[in-house]
Short mmCIF file of C-alpha atoms in Angstrom, two decimals:
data_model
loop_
_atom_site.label_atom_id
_atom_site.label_comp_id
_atom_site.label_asym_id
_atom_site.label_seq_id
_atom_site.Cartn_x
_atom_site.Cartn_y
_atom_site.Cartn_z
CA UNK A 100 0.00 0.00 0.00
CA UNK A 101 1.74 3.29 -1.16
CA UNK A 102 2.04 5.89 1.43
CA UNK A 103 -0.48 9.20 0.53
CA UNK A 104 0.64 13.13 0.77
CA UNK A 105 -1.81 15.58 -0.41
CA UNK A 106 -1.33 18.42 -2.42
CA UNK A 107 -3.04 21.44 -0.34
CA UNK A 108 -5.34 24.21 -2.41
CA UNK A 109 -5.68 26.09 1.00
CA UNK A 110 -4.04 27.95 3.99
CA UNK A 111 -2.83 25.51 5.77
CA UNK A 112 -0.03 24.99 8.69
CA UNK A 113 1.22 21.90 10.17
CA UNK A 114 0.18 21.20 14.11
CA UNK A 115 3.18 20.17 15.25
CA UNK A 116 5.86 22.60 14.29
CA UNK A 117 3.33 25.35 12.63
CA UNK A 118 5.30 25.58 9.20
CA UNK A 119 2.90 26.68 6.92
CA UNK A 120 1.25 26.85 4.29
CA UNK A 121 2.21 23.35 3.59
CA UNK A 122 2.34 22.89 -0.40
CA UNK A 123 2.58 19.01 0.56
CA UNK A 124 0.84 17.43 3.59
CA UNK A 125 0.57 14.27 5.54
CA UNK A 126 -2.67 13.67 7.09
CA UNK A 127 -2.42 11.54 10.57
CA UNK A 128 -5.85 11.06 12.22
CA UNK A 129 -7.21 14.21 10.60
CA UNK A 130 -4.71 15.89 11.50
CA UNK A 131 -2.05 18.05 9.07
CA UNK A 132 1.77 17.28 9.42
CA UNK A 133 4.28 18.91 7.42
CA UNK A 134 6.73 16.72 5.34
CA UNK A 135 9.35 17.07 8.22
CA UNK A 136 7.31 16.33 11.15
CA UNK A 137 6.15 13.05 9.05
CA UNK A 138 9.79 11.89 8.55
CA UNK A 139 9.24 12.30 4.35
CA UNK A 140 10.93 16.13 4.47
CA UNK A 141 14.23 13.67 2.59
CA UNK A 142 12.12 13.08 -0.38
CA UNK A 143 11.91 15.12 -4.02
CA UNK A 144 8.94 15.54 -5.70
CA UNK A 145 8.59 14.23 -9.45
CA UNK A 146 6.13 15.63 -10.93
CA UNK A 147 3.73 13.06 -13.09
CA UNK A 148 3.84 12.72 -17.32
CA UNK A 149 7.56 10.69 -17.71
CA UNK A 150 5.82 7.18 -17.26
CA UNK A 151 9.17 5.82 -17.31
CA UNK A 152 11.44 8.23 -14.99
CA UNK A 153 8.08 7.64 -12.49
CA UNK A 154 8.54 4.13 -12.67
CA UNK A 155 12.31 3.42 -12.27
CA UNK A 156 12.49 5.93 -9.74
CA UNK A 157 9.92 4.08 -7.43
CA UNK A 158 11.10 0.87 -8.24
CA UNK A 159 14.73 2.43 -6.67
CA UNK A 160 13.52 4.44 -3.63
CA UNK A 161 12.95 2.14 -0.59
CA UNK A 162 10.65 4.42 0.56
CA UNK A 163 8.06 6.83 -1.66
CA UNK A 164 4.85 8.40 -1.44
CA UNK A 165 1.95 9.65 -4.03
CA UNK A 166 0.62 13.28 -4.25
CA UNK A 167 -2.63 13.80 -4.97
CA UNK A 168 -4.74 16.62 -5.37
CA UNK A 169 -8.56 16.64 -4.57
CA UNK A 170 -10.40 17.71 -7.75
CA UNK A 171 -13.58 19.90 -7.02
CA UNK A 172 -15.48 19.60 -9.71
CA UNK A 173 -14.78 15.65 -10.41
CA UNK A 174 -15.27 15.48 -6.55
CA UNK A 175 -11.98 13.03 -6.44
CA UNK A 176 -8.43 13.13 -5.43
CA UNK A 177 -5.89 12.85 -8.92
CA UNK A 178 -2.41 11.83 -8.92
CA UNK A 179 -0.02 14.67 -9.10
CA UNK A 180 3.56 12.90 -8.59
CA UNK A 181 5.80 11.30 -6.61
CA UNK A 182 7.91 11.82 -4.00
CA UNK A 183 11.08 9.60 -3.93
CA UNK A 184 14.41 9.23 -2.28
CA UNK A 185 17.16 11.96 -4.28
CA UNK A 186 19.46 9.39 -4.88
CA UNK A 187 16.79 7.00 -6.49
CA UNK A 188 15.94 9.67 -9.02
CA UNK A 189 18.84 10.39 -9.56
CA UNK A 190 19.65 6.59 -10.66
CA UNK A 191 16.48 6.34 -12.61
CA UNK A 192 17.12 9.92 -14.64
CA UNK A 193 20.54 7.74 -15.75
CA UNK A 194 18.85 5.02 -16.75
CA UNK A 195 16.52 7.35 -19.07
CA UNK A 196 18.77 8.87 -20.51
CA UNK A 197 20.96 5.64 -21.49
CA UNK A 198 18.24 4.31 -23.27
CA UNK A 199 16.01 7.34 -24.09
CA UNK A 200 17.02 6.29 -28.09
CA UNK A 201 15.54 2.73 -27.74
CA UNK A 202 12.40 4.64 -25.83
CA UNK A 203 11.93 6.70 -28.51
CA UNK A 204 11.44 4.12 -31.23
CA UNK A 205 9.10 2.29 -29.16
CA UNK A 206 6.69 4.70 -28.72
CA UNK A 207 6.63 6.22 -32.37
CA UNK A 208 5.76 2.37 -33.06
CA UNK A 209 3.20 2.21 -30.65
CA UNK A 210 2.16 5.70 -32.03
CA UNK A 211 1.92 4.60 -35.70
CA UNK A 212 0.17 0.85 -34.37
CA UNK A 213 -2.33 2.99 -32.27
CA UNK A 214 -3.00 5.14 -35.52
CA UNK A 215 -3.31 1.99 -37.99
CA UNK A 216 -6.02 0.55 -35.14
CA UNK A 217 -7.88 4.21 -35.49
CA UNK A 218 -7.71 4.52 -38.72
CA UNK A 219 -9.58 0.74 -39.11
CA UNK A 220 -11.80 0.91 -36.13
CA UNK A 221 -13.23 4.58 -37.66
CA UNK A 222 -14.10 3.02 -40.77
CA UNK A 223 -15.82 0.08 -39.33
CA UNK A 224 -17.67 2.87 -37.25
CA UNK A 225 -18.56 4.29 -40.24
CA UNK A 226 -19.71 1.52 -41.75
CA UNK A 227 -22.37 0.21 -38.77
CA UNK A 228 -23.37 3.61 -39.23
CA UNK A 229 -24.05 3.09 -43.05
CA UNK A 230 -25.65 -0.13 -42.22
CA UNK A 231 -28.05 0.88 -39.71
CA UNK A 232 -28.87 4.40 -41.43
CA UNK A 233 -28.19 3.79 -45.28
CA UNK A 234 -29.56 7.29 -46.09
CA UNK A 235 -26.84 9.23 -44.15
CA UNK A 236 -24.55 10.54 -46.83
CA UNK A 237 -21.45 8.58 -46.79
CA UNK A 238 -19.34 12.24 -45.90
CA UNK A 239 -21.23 12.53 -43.00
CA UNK A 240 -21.29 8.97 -41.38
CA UNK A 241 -17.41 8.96 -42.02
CA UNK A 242 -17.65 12.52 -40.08
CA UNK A 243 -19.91 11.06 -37.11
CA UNK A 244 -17.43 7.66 -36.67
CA UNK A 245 -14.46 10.05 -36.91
CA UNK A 246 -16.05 12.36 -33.92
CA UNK A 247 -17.14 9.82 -31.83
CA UNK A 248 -14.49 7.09 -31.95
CA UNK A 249 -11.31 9.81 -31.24
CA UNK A 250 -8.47 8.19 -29.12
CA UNK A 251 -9.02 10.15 -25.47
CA UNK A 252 -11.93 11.59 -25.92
CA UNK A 253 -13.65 9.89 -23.83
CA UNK A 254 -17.20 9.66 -26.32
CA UNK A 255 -19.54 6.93 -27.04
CA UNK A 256 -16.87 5.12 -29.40
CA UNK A 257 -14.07 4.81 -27.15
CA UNK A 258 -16.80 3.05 -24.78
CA UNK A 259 -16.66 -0.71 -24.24
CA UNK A 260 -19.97 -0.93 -26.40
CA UNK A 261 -18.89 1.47 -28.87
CA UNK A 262 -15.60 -0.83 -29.47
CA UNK A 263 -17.79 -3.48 -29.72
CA UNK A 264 -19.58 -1.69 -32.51
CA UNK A 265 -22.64 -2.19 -30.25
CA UNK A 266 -26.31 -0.92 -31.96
CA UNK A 267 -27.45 1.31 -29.29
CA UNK A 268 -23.94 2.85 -29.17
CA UNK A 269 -23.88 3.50 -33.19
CA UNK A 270 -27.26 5.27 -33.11
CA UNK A 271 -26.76 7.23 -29.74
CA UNK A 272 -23.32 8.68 -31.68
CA UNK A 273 -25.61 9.26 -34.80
CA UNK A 274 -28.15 10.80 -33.04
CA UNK A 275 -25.78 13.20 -31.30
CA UNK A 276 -24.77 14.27 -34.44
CA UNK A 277 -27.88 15.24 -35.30
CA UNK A 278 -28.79 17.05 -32.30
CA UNK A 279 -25.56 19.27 -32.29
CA UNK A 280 -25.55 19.66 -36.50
CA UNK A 281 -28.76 19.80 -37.29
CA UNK A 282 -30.71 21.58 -34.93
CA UNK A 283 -30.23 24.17 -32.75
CA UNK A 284 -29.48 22.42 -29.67
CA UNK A 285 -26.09 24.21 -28.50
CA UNK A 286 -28.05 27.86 -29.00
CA UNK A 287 -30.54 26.52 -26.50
CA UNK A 288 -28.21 25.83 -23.97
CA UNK A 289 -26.14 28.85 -24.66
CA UNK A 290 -29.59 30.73 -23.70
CA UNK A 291 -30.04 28.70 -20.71
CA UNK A 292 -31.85 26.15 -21.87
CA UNK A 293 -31.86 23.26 -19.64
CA UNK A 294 -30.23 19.95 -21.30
CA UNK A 295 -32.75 17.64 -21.02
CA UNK A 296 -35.25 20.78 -21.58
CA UNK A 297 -33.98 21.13 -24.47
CA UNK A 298 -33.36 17.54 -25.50
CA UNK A 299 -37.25 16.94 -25.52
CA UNK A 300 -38.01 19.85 -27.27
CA UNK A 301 -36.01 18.67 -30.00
CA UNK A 302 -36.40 15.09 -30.31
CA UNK A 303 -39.37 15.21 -32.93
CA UNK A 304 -37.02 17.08 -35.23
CA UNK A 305 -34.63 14.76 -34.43
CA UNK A 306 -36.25 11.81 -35.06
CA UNK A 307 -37.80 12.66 -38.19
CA UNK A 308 -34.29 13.00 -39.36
CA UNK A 309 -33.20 9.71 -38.26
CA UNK A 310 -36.00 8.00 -39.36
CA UNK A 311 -35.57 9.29 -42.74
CA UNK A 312 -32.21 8.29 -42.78
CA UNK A 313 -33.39 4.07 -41.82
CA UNK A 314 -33.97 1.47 -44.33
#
């Protein structure tokens, strides 16, 4: 079980020694330590986003701890770094850099394999699309698969169904298309609108266009 220090957002001191504001806390019983007064004050921070220096470095520090940060608005704590021993880091930053060459290959393969897989999986999209709306012009099914199945983005094609080229997935990535093309959904909620307000006053439009578009 990794040790936990948080990343504070407010004003606060530690209630042992009163050093403060802490940037990076330890929290004992509720309670706020500093770094020092919870025997980590030895440790660097590394921030996240080198997947590899992360690793190696916490594979090498016998002892190491993960920042987080508590995310209002997603209402959950997200990794920030690490903090490892000095000397660890410093023997994992070597280790990069000796084979930083051979790194670099790997992931622009990876990168090109991952843009092969999009470039397939996007036109299979686009195809279920074409199968269960044949009158959506070709253009604009190829648009829709292209919007929906992006790497990252986290929409209805990058979902387990939407992999799986699922029905209900296909038509709920068509049909929002539609809503945000075709009608004037996005000025509704620009004036307030509320979403699912505006979502039901809508879906007659929006249905007439997807009907038309079924065999």
């Amino acid at each position: 079980m990794s040790l936990v220090v948080f990343e504070s957002q407010k004003q606060i001191h530690c209630a042992d020694c009163r050093q403060g504001p802490l940037r990076h806390l330890v929290r004992e019983a509720g309670v706020p330590r500093c770094l020092d007064c919870a025997d980590l004050g030895h440790l660097v921070y590394l921030p996240r986003g080198d997947t590899a220096l992360t690793r190696r470095a916490r594979e090498a520090s016998s002892l190491s701890a993960v920042v987080v940060r508590r995310h209002r608005r997603r209402r959950r704590y997200e990794r920030q770094g690490l903090l490892v021993e000095e000397a660890a880091l410093a023997r994992a930053e070597r280790a990069c850099l000796a084979d930083a060459d051979a790194r670099a290959r790997r992931r622009q393969r990876d990168r090109l394999r991952r843009a092969a897989e999009d470039v397939r999986f996007t036109a299979a999209f686009a195809t279920e699309i074409l199968r269960l709306f044949p009158g959506c012009p070709p253009d604009r099914a190829r648009a829709i698969a292209a919007h929906a199945s992006l790497r990252g983005s986290g929409r209805v094609g990058r979902t387990a169904a939407g992999r799986a080229l699922d029905e209900l997935a296909v038509s709920v990535a068509v049909r929002a298309a539609v809503r945000h093309t075709d009608t004037e959904y996005d000025a509704l909620l620009m004036a307030g609108v509320p979403r699912f307000a505006a979502r039901a006053r809508l879906a007659e439009r929006i249905d007439a266009i997807l009907n038309g578009w079924r065999p």
